[in-house]
PDB file of C-alpha atoms in Angstrom:
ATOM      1  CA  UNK A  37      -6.423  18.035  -5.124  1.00 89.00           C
ATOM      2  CA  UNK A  38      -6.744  16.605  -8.561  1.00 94.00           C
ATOM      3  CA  UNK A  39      -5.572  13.739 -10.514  1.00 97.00           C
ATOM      4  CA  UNK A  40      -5.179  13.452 -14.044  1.00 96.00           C
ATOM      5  CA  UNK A  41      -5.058   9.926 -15.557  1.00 95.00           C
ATOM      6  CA  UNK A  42      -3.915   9.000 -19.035  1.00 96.00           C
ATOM      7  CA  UNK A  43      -2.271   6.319 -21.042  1.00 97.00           C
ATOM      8  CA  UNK A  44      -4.477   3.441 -21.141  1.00 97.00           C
ATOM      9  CA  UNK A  45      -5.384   1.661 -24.782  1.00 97.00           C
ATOM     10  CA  UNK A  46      -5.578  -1.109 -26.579  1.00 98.00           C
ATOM     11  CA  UNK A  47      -3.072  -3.651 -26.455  1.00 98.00           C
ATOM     12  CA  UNK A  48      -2.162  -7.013 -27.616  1.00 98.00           C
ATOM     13  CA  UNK A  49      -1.307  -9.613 -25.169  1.00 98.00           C
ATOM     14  CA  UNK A  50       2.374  -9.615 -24.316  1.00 98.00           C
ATOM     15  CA  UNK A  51       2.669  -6.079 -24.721  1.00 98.00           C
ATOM     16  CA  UNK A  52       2.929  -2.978 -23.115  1.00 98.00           C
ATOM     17  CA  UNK A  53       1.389   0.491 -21.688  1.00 98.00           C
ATOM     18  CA  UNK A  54       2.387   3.503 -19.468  1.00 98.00           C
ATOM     19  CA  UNK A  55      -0.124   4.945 -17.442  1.00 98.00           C
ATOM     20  CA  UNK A  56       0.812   8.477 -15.736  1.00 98.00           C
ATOM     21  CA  UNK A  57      -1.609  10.402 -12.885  1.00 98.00           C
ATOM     22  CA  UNK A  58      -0.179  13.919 -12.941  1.00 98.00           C
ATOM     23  CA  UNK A  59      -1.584  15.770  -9.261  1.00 97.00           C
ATOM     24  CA  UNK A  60      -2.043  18.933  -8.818  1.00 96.00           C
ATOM     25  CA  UNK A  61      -2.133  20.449  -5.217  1.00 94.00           C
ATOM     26  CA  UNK A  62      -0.981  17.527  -3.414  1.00 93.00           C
ATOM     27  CA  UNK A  63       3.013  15.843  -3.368  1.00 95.00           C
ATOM     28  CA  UNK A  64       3.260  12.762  -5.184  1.00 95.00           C
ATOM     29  CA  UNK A  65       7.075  12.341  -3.301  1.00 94.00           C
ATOM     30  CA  UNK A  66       5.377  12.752  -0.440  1.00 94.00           C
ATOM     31  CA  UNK A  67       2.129  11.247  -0.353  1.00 95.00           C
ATOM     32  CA  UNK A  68       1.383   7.634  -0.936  1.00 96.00           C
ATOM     33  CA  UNK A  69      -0.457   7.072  -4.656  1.00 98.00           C
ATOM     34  CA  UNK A  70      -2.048   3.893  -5.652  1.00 98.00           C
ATOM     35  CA  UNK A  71      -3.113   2.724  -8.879  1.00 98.00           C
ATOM     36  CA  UNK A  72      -6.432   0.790  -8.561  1.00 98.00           C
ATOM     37  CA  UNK A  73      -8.168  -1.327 -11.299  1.00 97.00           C
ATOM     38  CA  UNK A  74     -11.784  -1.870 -12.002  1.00 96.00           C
ATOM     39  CA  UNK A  75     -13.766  -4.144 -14.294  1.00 93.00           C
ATOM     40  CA  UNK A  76     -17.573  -4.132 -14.512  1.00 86.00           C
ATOM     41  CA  UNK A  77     -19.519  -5.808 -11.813  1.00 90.00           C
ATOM     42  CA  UNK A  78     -16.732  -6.196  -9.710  1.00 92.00           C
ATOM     43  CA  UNK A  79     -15.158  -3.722  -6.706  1.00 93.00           C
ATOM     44  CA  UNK A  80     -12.257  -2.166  -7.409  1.00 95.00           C
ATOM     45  CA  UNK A  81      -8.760  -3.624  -6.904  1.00 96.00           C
ATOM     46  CA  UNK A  82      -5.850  -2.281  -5.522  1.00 98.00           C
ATOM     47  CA  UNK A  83      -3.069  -3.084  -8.247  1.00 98.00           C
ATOM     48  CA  UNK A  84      -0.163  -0.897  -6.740  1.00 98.00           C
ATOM     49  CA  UNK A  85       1.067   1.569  -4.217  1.00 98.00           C
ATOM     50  CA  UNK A  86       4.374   3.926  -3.882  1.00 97.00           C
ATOM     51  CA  UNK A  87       5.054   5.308  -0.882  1.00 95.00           C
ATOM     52  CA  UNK A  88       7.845   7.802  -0.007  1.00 92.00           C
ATOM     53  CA  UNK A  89      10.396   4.391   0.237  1.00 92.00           C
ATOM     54  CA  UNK A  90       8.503   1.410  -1.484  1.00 95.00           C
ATOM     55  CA  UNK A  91       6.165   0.420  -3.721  1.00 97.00           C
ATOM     56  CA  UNK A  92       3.911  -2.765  -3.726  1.00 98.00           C
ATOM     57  CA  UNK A  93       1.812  -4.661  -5.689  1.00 98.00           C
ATOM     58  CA  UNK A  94      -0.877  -7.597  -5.691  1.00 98.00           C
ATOM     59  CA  UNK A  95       0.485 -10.498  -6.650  1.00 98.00           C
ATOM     60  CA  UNK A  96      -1.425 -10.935 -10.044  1.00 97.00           C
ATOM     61  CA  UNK A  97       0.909  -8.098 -11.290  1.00 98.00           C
ATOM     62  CA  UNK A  98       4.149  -8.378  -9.488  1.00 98.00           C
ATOM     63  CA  UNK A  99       7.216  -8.540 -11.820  1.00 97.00           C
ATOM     64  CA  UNK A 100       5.230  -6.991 -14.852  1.00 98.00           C
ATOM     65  CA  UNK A 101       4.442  -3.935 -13.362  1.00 98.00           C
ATOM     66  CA  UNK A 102       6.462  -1.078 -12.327  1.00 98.00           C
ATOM     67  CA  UNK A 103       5.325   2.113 -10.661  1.00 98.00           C
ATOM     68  CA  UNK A 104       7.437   5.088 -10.390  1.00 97.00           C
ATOM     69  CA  UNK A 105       7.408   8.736  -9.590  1.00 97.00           C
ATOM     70  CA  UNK A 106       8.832  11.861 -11.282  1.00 97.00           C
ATOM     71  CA  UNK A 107       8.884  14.617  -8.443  1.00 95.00           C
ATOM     72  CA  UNK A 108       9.542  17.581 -10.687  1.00 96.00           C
ATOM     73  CA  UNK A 109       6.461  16.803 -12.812  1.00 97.00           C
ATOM     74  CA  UNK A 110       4.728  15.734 -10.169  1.00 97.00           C
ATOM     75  CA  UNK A 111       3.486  12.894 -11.771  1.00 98.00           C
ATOM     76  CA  UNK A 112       3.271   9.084 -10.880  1.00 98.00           C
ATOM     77  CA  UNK A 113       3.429   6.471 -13.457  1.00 98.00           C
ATOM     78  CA  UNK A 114       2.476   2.475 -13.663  1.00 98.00           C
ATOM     79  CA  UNK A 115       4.540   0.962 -16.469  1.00 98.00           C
ATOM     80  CA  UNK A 116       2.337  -2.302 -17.529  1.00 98.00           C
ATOM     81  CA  UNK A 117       4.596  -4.897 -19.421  1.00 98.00           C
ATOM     82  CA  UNK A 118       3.699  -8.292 -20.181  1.00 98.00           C
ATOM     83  CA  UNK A 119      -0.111  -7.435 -20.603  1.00 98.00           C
ATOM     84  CA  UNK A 120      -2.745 -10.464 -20.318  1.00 97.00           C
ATOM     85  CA  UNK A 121      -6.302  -9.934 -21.144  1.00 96.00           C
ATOM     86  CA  UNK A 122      -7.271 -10.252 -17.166  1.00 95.00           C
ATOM     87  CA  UNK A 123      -5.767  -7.041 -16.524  1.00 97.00           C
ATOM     88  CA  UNK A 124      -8.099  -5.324 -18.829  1.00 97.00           C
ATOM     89  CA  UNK A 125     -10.220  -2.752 -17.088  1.00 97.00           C
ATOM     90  CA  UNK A 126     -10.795   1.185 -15.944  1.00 98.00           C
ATOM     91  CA  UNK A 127      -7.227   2.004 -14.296  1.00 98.00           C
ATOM     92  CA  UNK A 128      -7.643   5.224 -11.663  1.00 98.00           C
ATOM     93  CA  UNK A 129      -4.977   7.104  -9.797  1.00 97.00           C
ATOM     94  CA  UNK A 130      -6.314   7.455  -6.035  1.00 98.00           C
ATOM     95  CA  UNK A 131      -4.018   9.088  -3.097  1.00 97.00           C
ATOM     96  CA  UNK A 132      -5.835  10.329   0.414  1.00 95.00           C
ATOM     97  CA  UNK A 133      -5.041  12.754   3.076  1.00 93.00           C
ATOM     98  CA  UNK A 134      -5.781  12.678   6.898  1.00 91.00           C
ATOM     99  CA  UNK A 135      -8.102  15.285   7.168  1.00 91.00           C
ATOM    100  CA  UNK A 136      -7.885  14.374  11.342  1.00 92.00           C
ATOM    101  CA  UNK A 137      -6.005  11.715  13.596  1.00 92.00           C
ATOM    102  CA  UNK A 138      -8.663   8.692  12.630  1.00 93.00           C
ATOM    103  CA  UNK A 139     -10.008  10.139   9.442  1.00 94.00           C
ATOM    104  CA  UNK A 140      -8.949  10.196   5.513  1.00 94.00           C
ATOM    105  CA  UNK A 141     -10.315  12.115   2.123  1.00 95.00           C
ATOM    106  CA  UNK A 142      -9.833  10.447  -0.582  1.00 96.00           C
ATOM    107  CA  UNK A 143      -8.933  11.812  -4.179  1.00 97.00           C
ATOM    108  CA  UNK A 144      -9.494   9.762  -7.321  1.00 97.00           C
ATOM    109  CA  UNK A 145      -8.366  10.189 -11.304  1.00 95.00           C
ATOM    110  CA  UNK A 146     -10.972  10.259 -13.761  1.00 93.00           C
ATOM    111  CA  UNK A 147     -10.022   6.753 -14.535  1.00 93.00           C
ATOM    112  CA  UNK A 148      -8.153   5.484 -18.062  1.00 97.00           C
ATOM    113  CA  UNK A 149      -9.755   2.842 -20.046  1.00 97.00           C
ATOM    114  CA  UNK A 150      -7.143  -0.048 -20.554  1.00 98.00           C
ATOM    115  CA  UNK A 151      -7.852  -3.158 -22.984  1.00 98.00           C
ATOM    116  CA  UNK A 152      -6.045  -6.250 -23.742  1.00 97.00           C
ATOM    117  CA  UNK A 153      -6.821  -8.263 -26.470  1.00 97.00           C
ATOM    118  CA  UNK A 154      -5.926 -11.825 -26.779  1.00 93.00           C
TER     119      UNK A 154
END
């Protein structure tokens, strides 16, 4: 499995920035993909999730961020609008399998570098 991040930049507050996470070996449609955040000195942070039927998101980014999934490119996206300077930070694409009944593998992105100036 492997995850390919891209996207991230620099961006003035208010604005906006599409992250994608194209996967190779593995079903986006089918497999749930989160988008996690991470700043330094601080664990990383579960910003969103699509599953097969939803999608969620912590609350700091509900309404300004939209994640989506294009099954023919097998690619997932986070579309960031409304950018603040607190959600500057490394974004990675992360997705898991159940490699038995109680256990999980997880697969990460390289991680894309996203910065919001104020």
């Amino acid at each position: 499995v492997q995850l390919q991040a891209s996207g991230g930049g620099l961006v003035q507050a208010g604005g906006s920035l599409r992250l994608s996470c194209a996967a190779s070996r593995i079903d986006v449609a089918r497999n749930a993909m989160n988008w996690y955040r991470q700043v330094p000195g601080k664990p990383r942070e579960l910003v969103a999730t699509i599953s097969r039927t939803s999608t969620n998101y912590t609350e700091s980014v509900r309404g300004r961020f939209t994640a989506s999934r294009d099954n023919a490119k097998n690619t997932v996206y986070l579309q960031m609008n409304s950018l603040k300077p607190e959600d500057t930070g490394v974004y990675y694409c992360h997705t898991y399998i159940f490699t038995s009944w109680t256990s999980t593998r997880d697969y990460w992105g390289q991680g894309t570098l996203v910065t919001v100036s104020s």
